[in-house]
Amino acid sequence: MIDDNENLKKKIFEEILISPVPEVLGENKTFEEMLDESSVNEVNRTLLDKDNKYAHVIKDPHSAEFFIEDLLRTLRPVNEEDYFKAVASSSKFGGSYDQYLTYKEGQMQKSKAVAFGKYFREAALLFEKSLRENITSEMMHDYLYKKMLVKIKSDRINDLQKICSESVDLFSDDYERGFKYAKTYLSVSLSEFEIYKRKRLQFKEALYLSIESGSPILFFIPQCLRYFYDQNGDQQIIANLDPFKYKSLNGEAKTKGFDNIFHESLTGLDMPSILSQIGVPVKIIVPVMDHELLRPERMNTDENHRKVKSYINALKLRYDQISCQKNIDIEVISSLGLFGVPCESSEFKSITEQLTKGGGVFGILTGVFGVSNRTYVYAVDEEFKRNNIDTERSAYYRSREFAELCRRYDVGEAYFHAIKMSDYRSAIGLAGVITRLPKGAEFDASIFNLVEDLITYQ
């Protein structure tokens, strides 16, 4: 049985390497090619990062003794005869390799051996010194590139082997299901998405349950509203998906497109598309985040609600086309209609009340919620900085008051929505519930991740 399992693991591993990746990850690529490419990209990203230790070492190779010594080992000839010849050719040392062997074997006359050994050691020291002094930034870069590439590729192959082992452990001798599990998890790992570390085990459990039972995994892909700031600097809603022309507070003629914001949401469809293309059942809900109309209060008007309704209808038409193209069930719906009003809920109140306790307007979120006061204050500060440099906004929308209002509501709404999303799993028998958070939303992630049954990724 052990041999059978090992053979099955090996078969899954070998078959995955030569099988094509899902279309989302690239056309006409095998997993082995994808592993090679992703390893190269990871090395390049690391070496191009000017803030890490490698950039400093490349700029000044002699600043890191460890890397110098390791690089020197790669520059020295491995073969003994080649090393001797390299030492001899780099100095005035005139001995031959045959003489060196005689010396090494202790067969050289003692007086000659003393002199031979002395001059060879001096020549070797000069050779080593020359190797060290002639190390350039380019040599250090090439050395680090090759070393890191071997390490990263090896790590990824090891990870794949572990995934294959997991798949066999989970599905015993069911090759098809084991293959699907390993292929799906590897595909997600190779995508640009990052499942939060605290949620990776839950993702594996959801994937296993979906493959085992045929239950779908539900993805929430939130869609933001479209805003602009008018010639008075006041925030306004855009009611459709068309390019929108307006005059800013500065009197400039502006055009706000939709492609960028829609492209960001479409990117969120990539992970469920990966699962679907491999044969894992998925369902997608796109909640349009119209709860944002409730803050600040001045936005909560009948006209704005009509605009949002028009916006949602336009989104439904666009997503219906995508649903047909991808053969995935996609539902577009108002977040207020789907989840209810956040600020009226006990979840919203329970977490935002903590913001007014423990000192000052910011209060604390530690204890039950585990989010520090310092983290919250930092989030408000960053929101204020971003808003304040936007010259299209009026004074209110650039104020710290508005920044604090947004972040306080962000906390309450995130916690409320996370709980409502997680409730879907038990309510309609799903294998798991996953939501995508935008890049850079680490503060929001800290709130969403408070809810145990919700899987989050960016």
GROMACS .gro file of C-alpha atoms in nm:
model
  458
    1MET     CA    1   0.000   0.000   0.000
    2ILE     CA    2   0.287   0.237   0.081
    3ASP     CA    3   0.446   0.164  -0.256
    4ASP     CA    4   0.110   0.221  -0.427
    5ASN     CA    5   0.073   0.560  -0.258
    6GLU     CA    6   0.424   0.661  -0.350
    7ASN     CA    7   0.367   0.559  -0.711
    8LEU     CA    8   0.042   0.757  -0.716
    9LYS     CA    9   0.214   1.066  -0.575
   10LYS     CA   10   0.485   1.033  -0.837
   11LYS     CA   11   0.229   0.990  -1.115
   12ILE     CA   12   0.031   1.298  -1.009
   13PHE     CA   13   0.352   1.501  -0.978
   14GLU     CA   14   0.480   1.401  -1.322
   15GLU     CA   15   0.142   1.446  -1.492
   16ILE     CA   16   0.093   1.794  -1.345
   17LEU     CA   17   0.432   1.912  -1.468
   18ILE     CA   18   0.349   1.830  -1.830
   19SER     CA   19  -0.018   1.935  -1.819
   20PRO     CA   20  -0.132   2.279  -1.946
   21VAL     CA   21  -0.205   2.554  -1.695
   22PRO     CA   22  -0.555   2.712  -1.685
   23GLU     CA   23  -0.603   2.979  -1.955
   24VAL     CA   24  -0.608   3.251  -1.690
   25LEU     CA   25  -0.241   3.181  -1.610
   26GLY     CA   26  -0.125   3.177  -1.971
   27GLU     CA   27  -0.177   3.017  -2.309
   28ASN     CA   28   0.014   2.712  -2.430
   29LYS     CA   29   0.215   2.675  -2.109
   30THR     CA   30   0.278   2.368  -1.903
   31PHE     CA   31   0.308   2.377  -1.525
   32GLU     CA   32   0.680   2.306  -1.553
   33GLU     CA   33   0.721   2.611  -1.777
   34MET     CA   34   0.508   2.814  -1.539
   35LEU     CA   35   0.721   2.707  -1.243
   36ASP     CA   36   1.036   2.810  -1.431
   37GLU     CA   37   0.886   3.143  -1.531
   38SER     CA   38   0.750   3.224  -1.186
   39SER     CA   39   1.086   3.137  -1.028
   40VAL     CA   40   1.269   3.371  -1.267
   41ASN     CA   41   1.015   3.648  -1.199
   42GLU     CA   42   1.053   3.605  -0.824
   43VAL     CA   43   1.433   3.632  -0.848
   44ASN     CA   44   1.412   3.940  -1.069
   45ARG     CA   45   1.163   4.107  -0.834
   46THR     CA   46   1.392   4.040  -0.540
   47LEU     CA   47   1.707   4.167  -0.709
   48LEU     CA   48   1.532   4.478  -0.843
   49ASP     CA   49   1.405   4.576  -0.498
   50LYS     CA   50   1.632   4.862  -0.394
   51ASP     CA   51   1.531   4.836  -0.030
   52ASN     CA   52   1.655   4.484   0.044
   53LYS     CA   53   2.000   4.356   0.143
   54TYR     CA   54   2.079   4.217  -0.202
   55ALA     CA   55   2.071   4.559  -0.367
   56HIS     CA   56   2.337   4.683  -0.122
   57VAL     CA   57   2.554   4.375  -0.177
   58ILE     CA   58   2.536   4.409  -0.556
   59LYS     CA   59   2.627   4.776  -0.536
   60ASP     CA   60   2.919   4.707  -0.300
   61PRO     CA   61   3.015   4.337  -0.332
   62HIS     CA   62   3.289   4.358  -0.068
   63SER     CA   63   3.046   4.476   0.199
   64ALA     CA   64   2.919   4.124   0.271
   65GLU     CA   65   3.184   3.871   0.366
   66PHE     CA   66   2.944   3.575   0.360
   67PHE     CA   67   2.844   3.634  -0.002
   68ILE     CA   68   3.206   3.702  -0.101
   69GLU     CA   69   3.325   3.370   0.046
   70ASP     CA   70   3.042   3.179  -0.116
   71LEU     CA   71   3.106   3.345  -0.452
   72LEU     CA   72   3.478   3.267  -0.427
   73ARG     CA   73   3.393   2.898  -0.394
   74THR     CA   74   3.216   2.915  -0.730
   75LEU     CA   75   3.509   3.097  -0.894
   76ARG     CA   76   3.778   2.854  -0.782
   77PRO     CA   77   3.837   2.561  -1.017
   78VAL     CA   78   3.691   2.245  -0.864
   79ASN     CA   79   3.936   2.007  -1.025
   80GLU     CA   80   4.267   1.990  -0.835
   81GLU     CA   81   4.482   2.007  -1.148
   82ASP     CA   82   4.285   2.303  -1.285
   83TYR     CA   83   4.321   2.481  -0.953
   84PHE     CA   84   4.699   2.424  -0.952
   85LYS     CA   85   4.731   2.554  -1.307
   86ALA     CA   86   4.521   2.862  -1.224
   87VAL     CA   87   4.747   2.937  -0.925
   88ALA     CA   88   5.063   2.878  -1.125
   89SER     CA   89   4.950   3.094  -1.417
   90SER     CA   90   4.857   3.386  -1.191
   91SER     CA   91   5.209   3.426  -1.048
   92LYS     CA   92   5.577   3.363  -1.116
   93PHE     CA   93   5.550   3.022  -0.951
   94GLY     CA   94   5.725   2.784  -1.192
   95GLY     CA   95   5.639   2.441  -1.056
   96SER     CA   96   5.457   2.174  -1.257
   97TYR     CA   97   5.153   1.970  -1.160
   98ASP     CA   98   5.364   1.650  -1.155
   99GLN     CA   99   5.593   1.818  -0.905
  100TYR     CA  100   5.288   1.918  -0.700
  101LEU     CA  101   5.170   1.557  -0.687
  102THR     CA  102   5.518   1.442  -0.580
  103TYR     CA  103   5.514   1.713  -0.309
  104LYS     CA  104   5.165   1.625  -0.197
  105GLU     CA  105   5.245   1.254  -0.170
  106GLY     CA  106   5.554   1.331   0.041
  107GLN     CA  107   5.800   1.192  -0.213
  108MET     CA  108   5.984   1.518  -0.285
  109GLN     CA  109   6.328   1.576  -0.132
  110LYS     CA  110   6.282   1.758   0.198
  111SER     CA  111   6.480   2.073   0.110
  112LYS     CA  112   6.297   2.106  -0.220
  113ALA     CA  113   5.962   2.031  -0.054
  114VAL     CA  114   6.009   2.320   0.193
  115ALA     CA  115   6.079   2.565  -0.087
  116PHE     CA  116   5.807   2.420  -0.314
  117GLY     CA  117   5.546   2.442  -0.038
  118LYS     CA  118   5.644   2.796   0.056
  119TYR     CA  119   5.628   2.933  -0.297
  120PHE     CA  120   5.307   2.745  -0.380
  121ARG     CA  121   5.133   2.881  -0.069
  122GLU     CA  122   5.244   3.234  -0.156
  123ALA     CA  123   5.118   3.188  -0.514
  124ALA     CA  124   4.788   3.049  -0.386
  125LEU     CA  125   4.742   3.348  -0.153
  126LEU     CA  126   4.807   3.586  -0.442
  127PHE     CA  127   4.558   3.394  -0.657
  128GLU     CA  128   4.293   3.412  -0.384
  129LYS     CA  129   4.361   3.783  -0.335
  130SER     CA  130   4.326   3.845  -0.707
  131LEU     CA  131   3.997   3.652  -0.719
  132ARG     CA  132   3.860   3.855  -0.429
  133GLU     CA  133   3.974   4.196  -0.554
  134ASN     CA  134   3.841   4.143  -0.904
  135ILE     CA  135   3.483   4.065  -0.798
  136THR     CA  136   3.252   4.317  -0.969
  137SER     CA  137   2.889   4.416  -0.917
  138GLU     CA  138   2.798   4.225  -1.233
  139MET     CA  139   2.964   3.910  -1.102
  140MET     CA  140   2.784   3.942  -0.769
  141HIS     CA  141   2.450   3.995  -0.946
  142ASP     CA  142   2.500   3.686  -1.165
  143TYR     CA  143   2.606   3.479  -0.865
  144LEU     CA  144   2.304   3.585  -0.657
  145TYR     CA  145   2.070   3.533  -0.952
  146LYS     CA  146   2.185   3.173  -1.010
  147LYS     CA  147   2.193   3.089  -0.640
  148MET     CA  148   1.845   3.226  -0.574
  149LEU     CA  149   1.698   3.069  -0.888
  150VAL     CA  150   1.814   2.722  -0.785
  151LYS     CA  151   1.678   2.774  -0.432
  152ILE     CA  152   1.339   2.913  -0.539
  153LYS     CA  153   1.283   2.654  -0.812
  154SER     CA  154   1.380   2.377  -0.569
  155ASP     CA  155   1.142   2.515  -0.305
  156ARG     CA  156   0.856   2.524  -0.555
  157ILE     CA  157   0.917   2.171  -0.670
  158ASN     CA  158   0.922   2.061  -0.305
  159ASP     CA  159   0.595   2.247  -0.247
  160LEU     CA  160   0.438   2.068  -0.543
  161GLN     CA  161   0.555   1.733  -0.411
  162LYS     CA  162   0.397   1.814  -0.074
  163ILE     CA  163   0.071   1.909  -0.246
  164CYS     CA  164   0.076   1.579  -0.436
  165SER     CA  165   0.133   1.395  -0.107
  166GLU     CA  166  -0.158   1.581   0.051
  167SER     CA  167  -0.383   1.495  -0.242
  168VAL     CA  168  -0.309   1.123  -0.210
  169ASP     CA  169  -0.358   1.136   0.167
  170LEU     CA  170  -0.695   1.307   0.117
  171PHE     CA  171  -0.831   1.103  -0.174
  172SER     CA  172  -0.652   0.772  -0.123
  173ASP     CA  173  -0.641   0.585  -0.453
  174ASP     CA  174  -0.879   0.822  -0.639
  175TYR     CA  175  -0.634   0.954  -0.898
  176GLU     CA  176  -0.877   1.193  -1.072
  177ARG     CA  177  -0.979   1.377  -0.757
  178GLY     CA  178  -0.626   1.383  -0.620
  179PHE     CA  179  -0.498   1.523  -0.949
  180LYS     CA  180  -0.771   1.791  -0.951
  181TYR     CA  181  -0.690   1.894  -0.593
  182ALA     CA  182  -0.315   1.921  -0.653
  183LYS     CA  183  -0.356   2.098  -0.987
  184THR     CA  184  -0.599   2.353  -0.842
  185TYR     CA  185  -0.391   2.436  -0.538
  186LEU     CA  186  -0.075   2.470  -0.747
  187SER     CA  187  -0.256   2.694  -0.997
  188VAL     CA  188  -0.371   2.926  -0.720
  189SER     CA  189  -0.020   2.928  -0.572
  190LEU     CA  190   0.126   3.030  -0.908
  191SER     CA  191  -0.129   3.307  -0.965
  192GLU     CA  192  -0.065   3.664  -0.859
  193PHE     CA  193  -0.322   3.628  -0.582
  194GLU     CA  194  -0.220   3.581  -0.222
  195ILE     CA  195  -0.440   3.393   0.023
  196TYR     CA  196  -0.378   3.520   0.374
  197LYS     CA  197  -0.159   3.282   0.572
  198ARG     CA  198  -0.420   3.244   0.845
  199LYS     CA  199  -0.671   3.129   0.582
  200ARG     CA  200  -0.468   2.886   0.369
  201LEU     CA  201  -0.565   2.577   0.568
  202GLN     CA  202  -0.932   2.679   0.539
  203PHE     CA  203  -0.889   2.719   0.164
  204LYS     CA  204  -0.748   2.367   0.141
  205GLU     CA  205  -1.040   2.236   0.344
  206ALA     CA  206  -1.290   2.415   0.120
  207LEU     CA  207  -1.117   2.283  -0.191
  208TYR     CA  208  -1.120   1.927  -0.055
  209LEU     CA  209  -1.488   1.946   0.041
  210SER     CA  210  -1.585   2.090  -0.298
  211ILE     CA  211  -1.402   1.816  -0.492
  212GLU     CA  212  -1.526   1.545  -0.257
  213SER     CA  213  -1.893   1.647  -0.245
  214GLY     CA  214  -1.945   1.860  -0.555
  215SER     CA  215  -2.053   2.158  -0.342
  216PRO     CA  216  -1.962   2.495  -0.495
  217ILE     CA  217  -1.724   2.749  -0.346
  218LEU     CA  218  -1.880   3.094  -0.326
  219PHE     CA  219  -1.669   3.396  -0.422
  220PHE     CA  220  -1.763   3.751  -0.328
  221ILE     CA  221  -1.605   4.004  -0.568
  222PRO     CA  222  -1.706   4.349  -0.437
  223GLN     CA  223  -1.763   4.627  -0.694
  224CYS     CA  224  -1.714   4.989  -0.587
  225LEU     CA  225  -1.938   5.278  -0.685
  226ARG     CA  226  -1.817   5.541  -0.929
  227TYR     CA  227  -1.750   5.885  -0.782
  228PHE     CA  228  -1.632   6.224  -0.898
  229TYR     CA  229  -1.587   6.561  -0.728
  230ASP     CA  230  -1.780   6.839  -0.898
  231GLN     CA  231  -1.687   7.204  -0.953
  232ASN     CA  232  -1.780   7.275  -0.590
  233GLY     CA  233  -1.555   6.994  -0.469
  234ASP     CA  234  -1.852   6.787  -0.355
  235GLN     CA  235  -1.867   6.410  -0.401
  236GLN     CA  236  -2.112   6.289  -0.665
  237ILE     CA  237  -2.225   5.950  -0.803
  238ILE     CA  238  -2.184   5.843  -1.166
  239ALA     CA  239  -2.489   5.649  -1.282
  240ASN     CA  240  -2.346   5.439  -1.566
  241LEU     CA  241  -2.033   5.273  -1.708
  242ASP     CA  242  -1.964   5.530  -1.980
  243PRO     CA  243  -1.670   5.774  -1.978
  244PHE     CA  244  -1.788   6.067  -1.765
  245LYS     CA  245  -1.698   6.431  -1.839
  246TYR     CA  246  -1.708   6.699  -1.570
  247LYS     CA  247  -1.545   7.018  -1.443
  248SER     CA  248  -1.332   6.998  -1.133
  249LEU     CA  249  -1.297   7.242  -0.843
  250ASN     CA  250  -1.001   7.390  -1.031
  251GLY     CA  251  -1.219   7.454  -1.335
  252GLU     CA  252  -1.041   7.187  -1.540
  253ALA     CA  253  -1.231   6.974  -1.788
  254LYS     CA  254  -1.192   6.612  -1.678
  255THR     CA  255  -1.297   6.271  -1.806
  256LYS     CA  256  -1.333   5.975  -1.571
  257GLY     CA  257  -1.318   5.640  -1.745
  258PHE     CA  258  -1.460   5.314  -1.622
  259ASP     CA  259  -1.212   5.068  -1.766
  260ASN     CA  260  -0.959   5.091  -1.481
  261ILE     CA  261  -1.202   5.030  -1.198
  262PHE     CA  262  -1.382   4.758  -1.392
  263HIS     CA  263  -1.055   4.591  -1.489
  264GLU     CA  264  -0.961   4.569  -1.120
  265SER     CA  265  -1.288   4.389  -1.048
  266LEU     CA  266  -1.250   4.163  -1.349
  267THR     CA  267  -0.907   4.061  -1.219
  268GLY     CA  268  -1.089   3.931  -0.914
  269LEU     CA  269  -1.268   3.682  -1.139
  270ASP     CA  270  -0.938   3.512  -1.223
  271MET     CA  271  -0.920   3.293  -0.914
  272PRO     CA  272  -1.273   3.149  -0.944
  273SER     CA  273  -1.205   3.107  -1.318
  274ILE     CA  274  -0.896   2.899  -1.235
  275LEU     CA  275  -1.104   2.668  -1.018
  276SER     CA  276  -1.385   2.648  -1.271
  277GLN     CA  277  -1.154   2.565  -1.562
  278ILE     CA  278  -1.007   2.273  -1.365
  279GLY     CA  279  -1.355   2.147  -1.280
  280VAL     CA  280  -1.412   2.276  -0.927
  281PRO     CA  281  -1.768   2.415  -0.898
  282VAL     CA  282  -1.787   2.787  -0.814
  283LYS     CA  283  -2.045   3.060  -0.779
  284ILE     CA  284  -1.975   3.434  -0.786
  285ILE     CA  285  -2.165   3.718  -0.621
  286VAL     CA  286  -2.069   4.074  -0.712
  287PRO     CA  287  -2.206   4.299  -0.436
  288VAL     CA  288  -2.217   4.661  -0.551
  289MET     CA  289  -2.111   4.849  -0.241
  290ASP     CA  290  -2.399   5.098  -0.229
  291HIS     CA  291  -2.392   5.103   0.151
  292GLU     CA  292  -2.132   5.377   0.093
  293LEU     CA  293  -2.427   5.610   0.018
  294LEU     CA  294  -2.503   5.612   0.390
  295ARG     CA  295  -2.182   5.801   0.475
  296PRO     CA  296  -2.155   6.089   0.487
  297GLU     CA  297  -2.526   6.151   0.543
  298ARG     CA  298  -2.539   6.414   0.265
  299MET     CA  299  -2.491   6.132   0.009
  300ASN     CA  300  -2.804   5.947   0.123
  301THR     CA  301  -3.051   6.103  -0.123
  302ASP     CA  302  -3.322   5.960  -0.348
  303GLU     CA  303  -3.139   6.091  -0.653
  304ASN     CA  304  -2.820   5.907  -0.558
  305HIS     CA  305  -3.011   5.585  -0.496
  306ARG     CA  306  -3.163   5.616  -0.844
  307LYS     CA  307  -2.815   5.666  -0.989
  308VAL     CA  308  -2.687   5.357  -0.810
  309LYS     CA  309  -2.982   5.150  -0.934
  310SER     CA  310  -2.898   5.256  -1.290
  311TYR     CA  311  -2.530   5.172  -1.229
  312ILE     CA  312  -2.618   4.825  -1.099
  313ASN     CA  313  -2.839   4.752  -1.400
  314ALA     CA  314  -2.555   4.847  -1.635
  315LEU     CA  315  -2.316   4.622  -1.439
  316LYS     CA  316  -2.560   4.330  -1.461
  317LEU     CA  317  -2.561   4.350  -1.840
  318ARG     CA  318  -2.180   4.355  -1.850
  319TYR     CA  319  -2.144   4.064  -1.607
  320ASP     CA  320  -2.412   3.862  -1.789
  321GLN     CA  321  -2.186   3.868  -2.095
  322ILE     CA  322  -1.887   3.758  -1.886
  323SER     CA  323  -2.095   3.484  -1.723
  324CYS     CA  324  -2.176   3.338  -2.065
  325GLN     CA  325  -1.814   3.367  -2.182
  326LYS     CA  326  -1.670   3.197  -1.873
  327ASN     CA  327  -1.963   2.962  -1.813
  328ILE     CA  328  -1.973   3.067  -1.447
  329ASP     CA  329  -2.279   3.168  -1.243
  330ILE     CA  330  -2.235   3.540  -1.162
  331GLU     CA  331  -2.493   3.742  -0.968
  332VAL     CA  332  -2.472   4.124  -0.942
  333ILE     CA  333  -2.667   4.271  -0.653
  334SER     CA  334  -2.688   4.573  -0.425
  335SER     CA  335  -2.493   4.522  -0.102
  336LEU     CA  336  -2.778   4.691   0.087
  337GLY     CA  337  -3.026   4.453  -0.073
  338LEU     CA  338  -2.805   4.150  -0.007
  339PHE     CA  339  -2.671   4.217   0.341
  340GLY     CA  340  -2.882   4.499   0.485
  341VAL     CA  341  -2.782   4.831   0.640
  342PRO     CA  342  -2.447   4.789   0.822
  343CYS     CA  343  -2.479   5.075   1.072
  344GLU     CA  344  -2.809   4.938   1.204
  345SER     CA  345  -2.660   4.598   1.286
  346SER     CA  346  -2.534   4.467   1.619
  347GLU     CA  347  -2.206   4.366   1.448
  348PHE     CA  348  -2.140   4.721   1.331
  349LYS     CA  349  -2.222   4.867   1.671
  350SER     CA  350  -2.022   4.611   1.870
  351ILE     CA  351  -1.695   4.691   1.694
  352THR     CA  352  -1.734   5.066   1.635
  353GLU     CA  353  -1.831   5.124   1.998
  354GLN     CA  354  -1.477   5.013   2.084
  355LEU     CA  355  -1.346   5.314   1.893
  356THR     CA  356  -1.490   5.550   2.151
  357LYS     CA  357  -1.357   5.364   2.452
  358GLY     CA  358  -1.015   5.372   2.610
  359GLY     CA  359  -0.911   5.727   2.533
  360GLY     CA  360  -0.994   5.989   2.275
  361VAL     CA  361  -1.185   5.972   1.952
  362PHE     CA  362  -0.986   5.672   1.827
  363GLY     CA  363  -1.027   5.449   2.131
  364ILE     CA  364  -0.908   5.086   2.114
  365LEU     CA  365  -0.995   4.772   1.922
  366THR     CA  366  -0.778   4.537   2.122
  367GLY     CA  367  -0.914   4.257   2.339
  368VAL     CA  368  -1.213   4.095   2.169
  369PHE     CA  369  -1.122   4.221   1.821
  370GLY     CA  370  -0.744   4.211   1.842
  371VAL     CA  371  -0.682   4.524   1.632
  372SER     CA  372  -0.458   4.777   1.802
  373ASN     CA  373  -0.537   5.143   1.856
  374ARG     CA  374  -0.207   5.223   1.685
  375THR     CA  375  -0.313   5.036   1.370
  376TYR     CA  376  -0.640   5.224   1.358
  377VAL     CA  377  -0.480   5.565   1.409
  378TYR     CA  378  -0.226   5.486   1.137
  379ALA     CA  379  -0.511   5.392   0.900
  380VAL     CA  380  -0.687   5.722   0.968
  381ASP     CA  381  -0.362   5.913   0.915
  382GLU     CA  382  -0.304   5.743   0.579
  383GLU     CA  383  -0.664   5.810   0.470
  384PHE     CA  384  -0.625   6.177   0.564
  385LYS     CA  385  -0.296   6.207   0.371
  386ARG     CA  386  -0.448   6.054   0.057
  387ASN     CA  387  -0.757   6.272   0.073
  388ASN     CA  388  -0.571   6.591   0.155
  389ILE     CA  389  -0.355   6.588  -0.158
  390ASP     CA  390  -0.660   6.558  -0.385
  391THR     CA  391  -0.710   6.916  -0.501
  392GLU     CA  392  -1.046   6.830  -0.663
  393ARG     CA  393  -1.206   6.785  -0.320
  394SER     CA  394  -1.366   7.051  -0.105
  395ALA     CA  395  -1.227   7.122   0.241
  396TYR     CA  396  -1.468   6.878   0.409
  397TYR     CA  397  -1.369   6.585   0.190
  398ARG     CA  398  -1.002   6.659   0.260
  399SER     CA  399  -1.052   6.698   0.633
  400ARG     CA  400  -0.941   6.469   0.912
  401GLU     CA  401  -1.305   6.456   1.022
  402PHE     CA  402  -1.401   6.291   0.693
  403ALA     CA  403  -1.100   6.057   0.706
  404GLU     CA  404  -1.193   5.943   1.056
  405LEU     CA  405  -1.558   5.899   0.953
  406CYS     CA  406  -1.457   5.679   0.658
  407ARG     CA  407  -1.224   5.462   0.863
  408ARG     CA  408  -1.471   5.421   1.148
  409TYR     CA  409  -1.738   5.312   0.902
  410ASP     CA  410  -1.483   5.094   0.721
  411VAL     CA  411  -1.429   4.904   1.046
  412GLY     CA  412  -1.799   4.854   1.116
  413GLU     CA  413  -1.896   4.775   0.758
  414ALA     CA  414  -1.607   4.532   0.707
  415TYR     CA  415  -1.692   4.338   1.022
  416PHE     CA  416  -2.062   4.335   0.935
  417HIS     CA  417  -2.005   4.222   0.577
  418ALA     CA  418  -1.751   3.956   0.677
  419ILE     CA  419  -2.002   3.798   0.914
  420LYS     CA  420  -2.283   3.817   0.659
  421MET     CA  421  -2.062   3.658   0.392
  422SER     CA  422  -1.953   3.376   0.623
  423ASP     CA  423  -2.317   3.304   0.709
  424TYR     CA  424  -2.374   3.189   0.351
  425ARG     CA  425  -2.171   2.873   0.400
  426SER     CA  426  -2.401   2.723   0.660
  427ALA     CA  427  -2.714   2.875   0.510
  428ILE     CA  428  -2.690   2.722   0.161
  429GLY     CA  429  -2.445   2.435   0.207
  430LEU     CA  430  -2.135   2.567   0.034
  431ALA     CA  431  -1.790   2.413   0.052
  432GLY     CA  432  -1.646   2.750   0.146
  433VAL     CA  433  -1.687   3.126   0.117
  434ILE     CA  434  -1.408   3.344  -0.020
  435THR     CA  435  -1.386   3.719  -0.067
  436ARG     CA  436  -1.132   3.926  -0.251
  437LEU     CA  437  -0.986   4.240  -0.093
  438PRO     CA  438  -0.813   4.507  -0.302
  439LYS     CA  439  -0.433   4.532  -0.304
  440GLY     CA  440  -0.306   4.747  -0.021
  441ALA     CA  441  -0.614   4.690   0.196
  442GLU     CA  442  -0.420   4.541   0.486
  443PHE     CA  443  -0.621   4.733   0.745
  444ASP     CA  444  -0.952   4.609   0.602
  445ALA     CA  445  -0.804   4.260   0.585
  446SER     CA  446  -0.730   4.270   0.958
  447ILE     CA  447  -1.103   4.322   1.018
  448PHE     CA  448  -1.228   4.067   0.763
  449ASN     CA  449  -0.989   3.806   0.899
  450LEU     CA  450  -1.151   3.829   1.241
  451VAL     CA  451  -1.430   3.610   1.104
  452GLU     CA  452  -1.314   3.251   1.116
  453ASP     CA  453  -1.525   3.095   0.838
  454LEU     CA  454  -1.444   3.358   0.574
  455ILE     CA  455  -1.141   3.305   0.347
  456THR     CA  456  -0.975   3.623   0.220
  457TYR     CA  457  -0.724   3.692  -0.055
  458GLN     CA  458  -0.576   3.985  -0.242
   0.00000   0.00000   0.00000
